[in-house]
Amino acid sequence: MDVPFLSLKEVNARHADELKAAAARVIDSGWYILGEELAAFEREFAAWCGVRHAIGVGNGLDALALLLRGYLELGRLAEGDEVILPGNTFIASFLAVTGNRLKAVPVEPDPGTFNLDPAAVAAAIGPRTRAVMAVHLYGQLADMAALRALAGQRGLLLIEDAAQAHGAAWDGRRAGAFGDAAGFSFFPAKNLGALGDAGAVTTDDDALAHCIRALRNYGSQSKYAHPLRGTNSRLDELQAALLRVKLRYLDEDVRLRRQVAQRYLHGIDHPGITLPRVVREEAHAWHLFVVRSRQRDALQRHLQAHGIQTQVHYPLPPHRQPAYADLHETHLPVTERLHEEVLSLPMSPTLSDVAVEQVVAACRRFGGRP
């Protein structure tokens, strides 16, 4: 049996009737942008995260970019200010920073959790540092208590890149409610995935929320009045309606992901495969299950030969990408080693017990082990 990395068809088929009914409701309404479906989703997602505001935008990159742009408009940031962020993240985190003419300062992660190392953040703070962006990579919360304390001591903004962390929590407090503001992606493969591009900003900051609502809509809060030079990044009514359906099942989906992860953690026993370190079960929403191996490419070929699809998140860190040639001299050996070793195993709320056992068995047999 072939084991897909992720079958979105299976994920969405479970709710097909409700999704189709939601789409029909929007089609029949005749209102497709900035309507009641978006307003309802924003209320529901804000309540689910435990914050006052959720602002729907076009995608996860826009969420982070508009969040930072909002702070620029409010005078909390200025062009040239530095934002500390992990070196081992998806390039969107960097693009949001540099796209606002801010300086990205990448630092090393904890190699066990893949998340920002607070000590590395503290060491990187300079006179132009104004913000820290904590990326909850692969679905596990960064050390927000330590980062919050550090940000408070140094007067820094603390921003969450929560694009992969829908459902991660600490003492019942969910991702998106720890920092001054957070950016979410609802890309179809996420724990809470739309059927297209979509994103949101969450915050308790009334002024920031008001500003972002204008920025996403051409800089306007009322028709044809434009106090800001905004953009067009609005989560449309159709995607909002679909997300409202899927939000109702998100807690259960995260529970199912955790079940898969626990079977991997307890079943995969191989000296050449390093399992992720989990700080606390509720703190990981398992968007991805990422192992490490010094023989990563051989392991990937081995699993493929056994019908198991895997992916690499991510092959090359942002500071080594051609787009960031100005950062090529940055020395991040831990980050670079991780990108050479990481491999993502199949992870989905629809992954069957048989498929999980197939993955576990194949991993245990890697390198000819019995």
PDB file of C-alpha atoms in Angstrom, residues 130-333:
ATOM      1  CA  ARG A 130      12.912  46.337  17.793  1.00  0.00           C
ATOM      2  CA  ALA A 131      11.131  42.984  17.430  1.00  0.00           C
ATOM      3  CA  VAL A 132      11.454  39.231  17.777  1.00  0.00           C
ATOM      4  CA  MET A 133       9.541  36.916  15.455  1.00  0.00           C
ATOM      5  CA  ALA A 134       8.962  33.512  17.062  1.00  0.00           C
ATOM      6  CA  VAL A 135       8.151  30.875  14.448  1.00  0.00           C
ATOM      7  CA  HIS A 136       6.248  27.914  15.903  1.00  0.00           C
ATOM      8  CA  LEU A 137       7.958  25.625  13.437  1.00  0.00           C
ATOM      9  CA  TYR A 138       6.267  22.390  12.374  1.00  0.00           C
ATOM     10  CA  GLY A 139       3.460  23.092  14.885  1.00  0.00           C
ATOM     11  CA  GLN A 140       5.324  23.262  18.213  1.00  0.00           C
ATOM     12  CA  LEU A 141       5.177  26.415  20.317  1.00  0.00           C
ATOM     13  CA  ALA A 142       8.419  28.295  20.736  1.00  0.00           C
ATOM     14  CA  ASP A 143       9.505  29.050  24.309  1.00  0.00           C
ATOM     15  CA  MET A 144       7.075  31.929  24.618  1.00  0.00           C
ATOM     16  CA  ALA A 145       7.507  32.415  28.372  1.00  0.00           C
ATOM     17  CA  ALA A 146      11.237  33.042  28.005  1.00  0.00           C
ATOM     18  CA  LEU A 147      10.783  35.131  24.869  1.00  0.00           C
ATOM     19  CA  ARG A 148       8.000  37.186  26.465  1.00  0.00           C
ATOM     20  CA  ALA A 149      10.181  37.907  29.484  1.00  0.00           C
ATOM     21  CA  LEU A 150      13.104  38.871  27.243  1.00  0.00           C
ATOM     22  CA  ALA A 151      10.951  41.094  25.028  1.00  0.00           C
ATOM     23  CA  GLY A 152       9.479  42.790  28.069  1.00  0.00           C
ATOM     24  CA  GLN A 153      12.883  43.461  29.592  1.00  0.00           C
ATOM     25  CA  ARG A 154      14.263  44.928  26.371  1.00  0.00           C
ATOM     26  CA  GLY A 155      11.141  46.751  25.170  1.00  0.00           C
ATOM     27  CA  LEU A 156      10.752  44.622  22.039  1.00  0.00           C
ATOM     28  CA  LEU A 157       7.689  43.606  20.083  1.00  0.00           C
ATOM     29  CA  LEU A 158       7.044  39.861  20.206  1.00  0.00           C
ATOM     30  CA  ILE A 159       5.468  38.533  17.019  1.00  0.00           C
ATOM     31  CA  GLU A 160       4.260  34.981  16.413  1.00  0.00           C
ATOM     32  CA  ASP A 161       4.604  33.332  13.033  1.00  0.00           C
ATOM     33  CA  ALA A 162       1.854  30.824  13.801  1.00  0.00           C
ATOM     34  CA  ALA A 163       1.414  29.645  10.202  1.00  0.00           C
ATOM     35  CA  GLN A 164       1.943  26.000  11.219  1.00  0.00           C
ATOM     36  CA  ALA A 165       0.662  26.046  14.796  1.00  0.00           C
ATOM     37  CA  HIS A 166      -3.150  26.057  14.727  1.00  0.00           C
ATOM     38  CA  GLY A 167      -4.079  24.197  17.917  1.00  0.00           C
ATOM     39  CA  ALA A 168      -0.760  24.326  19.779  1.00  0.00           C
ATOM     40  CA  ALA A 169      -1.316  25.494  23.351  1.00  0.00           C
ATOM     41  CA  TRP A 170       0.250  25.965  26.776  1.00  0.00           C
ATOM     42  CA  ASP A 171      -1.961  25.686  29.852  1.00  0.00           C
ATOM     43  CA  GLY A 172      -4.955  26.109  27.568  1.00  0.00           C
ATOM     44  CA  ARG A 173      -3.646  29.285  25.919  1.00  0.00           C
ATOM     45  CA  ARG A 174      -3.432  28.845  22.172  1.00  0.00           C
ATOM     46  CA  ALA A 175      -0.916  29.923  19.555  1.00  0.00           C
ATOM     47  CA  GLY A 176      -1.800  33.385  18.346  1.00  0.00           C
ATOM     48  CA  ALA A 177      -2.460  34.682  21.865  1.00  0.00           C
ATOM     49  CA  PHE A 178       1.091  34.825  23.280  1.00  0.00           C
ATOM     50  CA  GLY A 179       2.711  37.665  21.385  1.00  0.00           C
ATOM     51  CA  ASP A 180       1.742  41.241  20.633  1.00  0.00           C
ATOM     52  CA  ALA A 181       0.335  39.932  17.361  1.00  0.00           C
ATOM     53  CA  ALA A 182       0.451  36.777  15.245  1.00  0.00           C
ATOM     54  CA  GLY A 183       0.242  35.808  11.607  1.00  0.00           C
ATOM     55  CA  PHE A 184      -1.595  32.656  10.490  1.00  0.00           C
ATOM     56  CA  SER A 185      -1.708  30.877   7.154  1.00  0.00           C
ATOM     57  CA  PHE A 186      -4.717  28.873   6.015  1.00  0.00           C
ATOM     58  CA  PHE A 187      -2.924  27.337   3.038  1.00  0.00           C
ATOM     59  CA  PRO A 188      -4.815  24.115   2.161  1.00  0.00           C
ATOM     60  CA  ALA A 189      -2.221  21.824   3.777  1.00  0.00           C
ATOM     61  CA  LYS A 190      -2.317  23.564   7.173  1.00  0.00           C
ATOM     62  CA  ASN A 191      -4.083  22.126  10.217  1.00  0.00           C
ATOM     63  CA  LEU A 192      -6.827  24.644   9.466  1.00  0.00           C
ATOM     64  CA  GLY A 193      -6.700  24.821   5.694  1.00  0.00           C
ATOM     65  CA  ALA A 194      -8.827  26.728   3.221  1.00  0.00           C
ATOM     66  CA  LEU A 195      -9.493  25.504  -0.304  1.00  0.00           C
ATOM     67  CA  GLY A 196      -7.173  28.165  -1.650  1.00  0.00           C
ATOM     68  CA  ASP A 197      -4.968  30.879  -0.202  1.00  0.00           C
ATOM     69  CA  ALA A 198      -6.045  32.617   3.001  1.00  0.00           C
ATOM     70  CA  GLY A 199      -4.531  34.045   6.177  1.00  0.00           C
ATOM     71  CA  ALA A 200      -5.242  36.092   9.294  1.00  0.00           C
ATOM     72  CA  VAL A 201      -3.659  38.325  11.902  1.00  0.00           C
ATOM     73  CA  THR A 202      -4.620  37.880  15.566  1.00  0.00           C
ATOM     74  CA  THR A 203      -4.022  40.504  18.256  1.00  0.00           C
ATOM     75  CA  ASP A 204      -5.414  42.183  21.350  1.00  0.00           C
ATOM     76  CA  ASP A 205      -4.130  45.547  20.108  1.00  0.00           C
ATOM     77  CA  ASP A 206      -7.147  47.608  19.031  1.00  0.00           C
ATOM     78  CA  ALA A 207      -5.081  50.213  17.176  1.00  0.00           C
ATOM     79  CA  LEU A 208      -3.121  47.599  15.245  1.00  0.00           C
ATOM     80  CA  ALA A 209      -6.290  45.723  14.281  1.00  0.00           C
ATOM     81  CA  HIS A 210      -7.923  48.941  13.065  1.00  0.00           C
ATOM     82  CA  CYS A 211      -4.840  49.782  11.001  1.00  0.00           C
ATOM     83  CA  ILE A 212      -4.565  46.339   9.393  1.00  0.00           C
ATOM     84  CA  ARG A 213      -8.250  46.338   8.478  1.00  0.00           C
ATOM     85  CA  ALA A 214      -7.584  49.507   6.497  1.00  0.00           C
ATOM     86  CA  LEU A 215      -4.280  48.338   5.012  1.00  0.00           C
ATOM     87  CA  ARG A 216      -5.801  45.120   3.636  1.00  0.00           C
ATOM     88  CA  ASN A 217      -8.513  47.147   1.860  1.00  0.00           C
ATOM     89  CA  TYR A 218      -6.553  49.744  -0.136  1.00  0.00           C
ATOM     90  CA  GLY A 219      -5.843  51.723   3.037  1.00  0.00           C
ATOM     91  CA  SER A 220      -9.541  52.452   3.446  1.00  0.00           C
ATOM     92  CA  GLN A 221     -11.990  52.162   6.329  1.00  0.00           C
ATOM     93  CA  SER A 222     -14.824  53.772   4.364  1.00  0.00           C
ATOM     94  CA  LYS A 223     -15.483  53.661   0.641  1.00  0.00           C
ATOM     95  CA  TYR A 224     -13.215  55.902  -1.450  1.00  0.00           C
ATOM     96  CA  ALA A 225     -11.521  57.403   1.624  1.00  0.00           C
ATOM     97  CA  HIS A 226      -7.879  56.304   1.813  1.00  0.00           C
ATOM     98  CA  PRO A 227      -5.872  57.664   4.743  1.00  0.00           C
ATOM     99  CA  LEU A 228      -3.203  54.986   4.221  1.00  0.00           C
ATOM    100  CA  ARG A 229      -1.365  53.595   1.193  1.00  0.00           C
ATOM    101  CA  GLY A 230      -2.791  50.136   1.533  1.00  0.00           C
ATOM    102  CA  THR A 231      -2.974  47.023  -0.569  1.00  0.00           C
ATOM    103  CA  ASN A 232      -5.574  44.468  -1.630  1.00  0.00           C
ATOM    104  CA  SER A 233      -5.386  41.455   0.673  1.00  0.00           C
ATOM    105  CA  ARG A 234      -8.847  40.380   1.779  1.00  0.00           C
ATOM    106  CA  LEU A 235      -9.903  36.927   2.855  1.00  0.00           C
ATOM    107  CA  ASP A 236     -12.879  36.399   0.548  1.00  0.00           C
ATOM    108  CA  GLU A 237     -16.338  35.281   1.583  1.00  0.00           C
ATOM    109  CA  LEU A 238     -16.044  31.839   0.014  1.00  0.00           C
ATOM    110  CA  GLN A 239     -12.860  30.911   1.841  1.00  0.00           C
ATOM    111  CA  ALA A 240     -14.210  32.384   5.081  1.00  0.00           C
ATOM    112  CA  ALA A 241     -17.324  30.228   4.822  1.00  0.00           C
ATOM    113  CA  LEU A 242     -15.263  27.110   4.160  1.00  0.00           C
ATOM    114  CA  LEU A 243     -12.942  27.892   7.057  1.00  0.00           C
ATOM    115  CA  ARG A 244     -15.915  28.300   9.386  1.00  0.00           C
ATOM    116  CA  VAL A 245     -16.878  24.698   8.611  1.00  0.00           C
ATOM    117  CA  LYS A 246     -13.379  23.370   9.159  1.00  0.00           C
ATOM    118  CA  LEU A 247     -12.782  25.381  12.325  1.00  0.00           C
ATOM    119  CA  ARG A 248     -15.510  23.321  14.019  1.00  0.00           C
ATOM    120  CA  TYR A 249     -13.422  20.178  13.509  1.00  0.00           C
ATOM    121  CA  LEU A 250      -9.973  21.627  14.232  1.00  0.00           C
ATOM    122  CA  ASP A 251      -9.701  20.418  17.832  1.00  0.00           C
ATOM    123  CA  GLU A 252     -10.540  16.869  16.778  1.00  0.00           C
ATOM    124  CA  ASP A 253      -8.095  17.013  13.864  1.00  0.00           C
ATOM    125  CA  VAL A 254      -5.290  18.120  16.173  1.00  0.00           C
ATOM    126  CA  ARG A 255      -6.167  15.253  18.525  1.00  0.00           C
ATOM    127  CA  LEU A 256      -5.884  12.798  15.630  1.00  0.00           C
ATOM    128  CA  ARG A 257      -2.550  14.293  14.564  1.00  0.00           C
ATOM    129  CA  ARG A 258      -1.257  13.829  18.107  1.00  0.00           C
ATOM    130  CA  GLN A 259      -2.287  10.180  18.015  1.00  0.00           C
ATOM    131  CA  VAL A 260      -0.260   9.648  14.839  1.00  0.00           C
ATOM    132  CA  ALA A 261       2.704  11.476  16.358  1.00  0.00           C
ATOM    133  CA  GLN A 262       2.606   9.372  19.523  1.00  0.00           C
ATOM    134  CA  ARG A 263       2.702   6.176  17.487  1.00  0.00           C
ATOM    135  CA  TYR A 264       5.701   7.475  15.571  1.00  0.00           C
ATOM    136  CA  LEU A 265       7.463   8.585  18.759  1.00  0.00           C
ATOM    137  CA  HIS A 266       6.959   5.249  20.460  1.00  0.00           C
ATOM    138  CA  GLY A 267       7.404   3.037  17.400  1.00  0.00           C
ATOM    139  CA  ILE A 268      10.359   4.462  15.480  1.00  0.00           C
ATOM    140  CA  ASP A 269      13.495   3.166  17.130  1.00  0.00           C
ATOM    141  CA  HIS A 270      16.595   3.538  14.983  1.00  0.00           C
ATOM    142  CA  PRO A 271      20.072   4.867  15.859  1.00  0.00           C
ATOM    143  CA  GLY A 272      20.253   6.715  12.551  1.00  0.00           C
ATOM    144  CA  ILE A 273      16.948   8.553  13.001  1.00  0.00           C
ATOM    145  CA  THR A 274      16.570  11.358  15.553  1.00  0.00           C
ATOM    146  CA  LEU A 275      13.018  12.021  16.673  1.00  0.00           C
ATOM    147  CA  PRO A 276      11.751  15.527  17.502  1.00  0.00           C
ATOM    148  CA  ARG A 277      11.842  16.642  21.130  1.00  0.00           C
ATOM    149  CA  VAL A 278       8.385  17.445  22.481  1.00  0.00           C
ATOM    150  CA  VAL A 279       8.350  19.908  25.368  1.00  0.00           C
ATOM    151  CA  ARG A 280       4.711  19.266  26.260  1.00  0.00           C
ATOM    152  CA  GLU A 281       2.024  17.335  24.388  1.00  0.00           C
ATOM    153  CA  GLU A 282      -0.467  20.214  24.156  1.00  0.00           C
ATOM    154  CA  ALA A 283       2.272  22.539  22.887  1.00  0.00           C
ATOM    155  CA  HIS A 284       2.621  20.626  19.605  1.00  0.00           C
ATOM    156  CA  ALA A 285      -0.140  20.624  16.995  1.00  0.00           C
ATOM    157  CA  TRP A 286       1.868  18.372  14.634  1.00  0.00           C
ATOM    158  CA  HIS A 287       1.427  20.195  11.377  1.00  0.00           C
ATOM    159  CA  LEU A 288       4.493  18.193  10.389  1.00  0.00           C
ATOM    160  CA  PHE A 289       6.346  15.253  11.923  1.00  0.00           C
ATOM    161  CA  VAL A 290       9.992  15.962  11.210  1.00  0.00           C
ATOM    162  CA  VAL A 291      12.856  13.585  11.968  1.00  0.00           C
ATOM    163  CA  ARG A 292      16.567  14.076  11.442  1.00  0.00           C
ATOM    164  CA  SER A 293      19.108  11.765   9.857  1.00  0.00           C
ATOM    165  CA  ARG A 294      22.686  12.232   8.715  1.00  0.00           C
ATOM    166  CA  GLN A 295      21.679   9.892   5.894  1.00  0.00           C
ATOM    167  CA  ARG A 296      18.565  11.880   5.061  1.00  0.00           C
ATOM    168  CA  ASP A 297      18.640  11.355   1.311  1.00  0.00           C
ATOM    169  CA  ALA A 298      19.217   7.610   1.688  1.00  0.00           C
ATOM    170  CA  LEU A 299      16.380   7.415   4.217  1.00  0.00           C
ATOM    171  CA  GLN A 300      14.064   9.252   1.850  1.00  0.00           C
ATOM    172  CA  ARG A 301      14.935   6.875  -0.991  1.00  0.00           C
ATOM    173  CA  HIS A 302      14.411   3.883   1.320  1.00  0.00           C
ATOM    174  CA  LEU A 303      10.952   5.082   2.344  1.00  0.00           C
ATOM    175  CA  GLN A 304      10.028   5.871  -1.245  1.00  0.00           C
ATOM    176  CA  ALA A 305      10.989   2.309  -2.211  1.00  0.00           C
ATOM    177  CA  HIS A 306       8.497   1.140   0.413  1.00  0.00           C
ATOM    178  CA  GLY A 307       5.730   3.301  -1.050  1.00  0.00           C
ATOM    179  CA  ILE A 308       5.994   6.069   1.545  1.00  0.00           C
ATOM    180  CA  GLN A 309       5.971   9.697   0.415  1.00  0.00           C
ATOM    181  CA  THR A 310       8.068  12.190   2.372  1.00  0.00           C
ATOM    182  CA  GLN A 311       9.085  15.829   1.994  1.00  0.00           C
ATOM    183  CA  VAL A 312      11.958  18.046   3.081  1.00  0.00           C
ATOM    184  CA  HIS A 313      10.998  21.173   5.027  1.00  0.00           C
ATOM    185  CA  TYR A 314      13.172  22.877   3.882  1.00  0.00           C
ATOM    186  CA  PRO A 315      16.130  21.972   1.615  1.00  0.00           C
ATOM    187  CA  LEU A 316      17.895  25.350   1.832  1.00  0.00           C
ATOM    188  CA  PRO A 317      17.574  27.976   4.598  1.00  0.00           C
ATOM    189  CA  PRO A 318      16.583  31.522   3.615  1.00  0.00           C
ATOM    190  CA  HIS A 319      20.013  32.999   4.324  1.00  0.00           C
ATOM    191  CA  ARG A 320      21.478  30.622   1.722  1.00  0.00           C
ATOM    192  CA  GLN A 321      18.878  31.401  -0.953  1.00  0.00           C
ATOM    193  CA  PRO A 322      19.853  33.546  -3.970  1.00  0.00           C
ATOM    194  CA  ALA A 323      17.222  36.073  -2.903  1.00  0.00           C
ATOM    195  CA  TYR A 324      19.251  36.794   0.232  1.00  0.00           C
ATOM    196  CA  ALA A 325      22.744  37.063  -1.184  1.00  0.00           C
ATOM    197  CA  ASP A 326      23.373  39.848   1.347  1.00  0.00           C
ATOM    198  CA  LEU A 327      23.092  37.242   4.128  1.00  0.00           C
ATOM    199  CA  HIS A 328      25.352  34.588   2.589  1.00  0.00           C
ATOM    200  CA  GLU A 329      28.163  35.479   5.008  1.00  0.00           C
ATOM    201  CA  THR A 330      25.903  34.785   8.001  1.00  0.00           C
ATOM    202  CA  HIS A 331      27.317  31.874  10.005  1.00  0.00           C
ATOM    203  CA  LEU A 332      24.539  29.543  11.191  1.00  0.00           C
ATOM    204  CA  PRO A 333      26.005  26.021  11.377  1.00  0.00           C
TER     205      PRO A 333
END
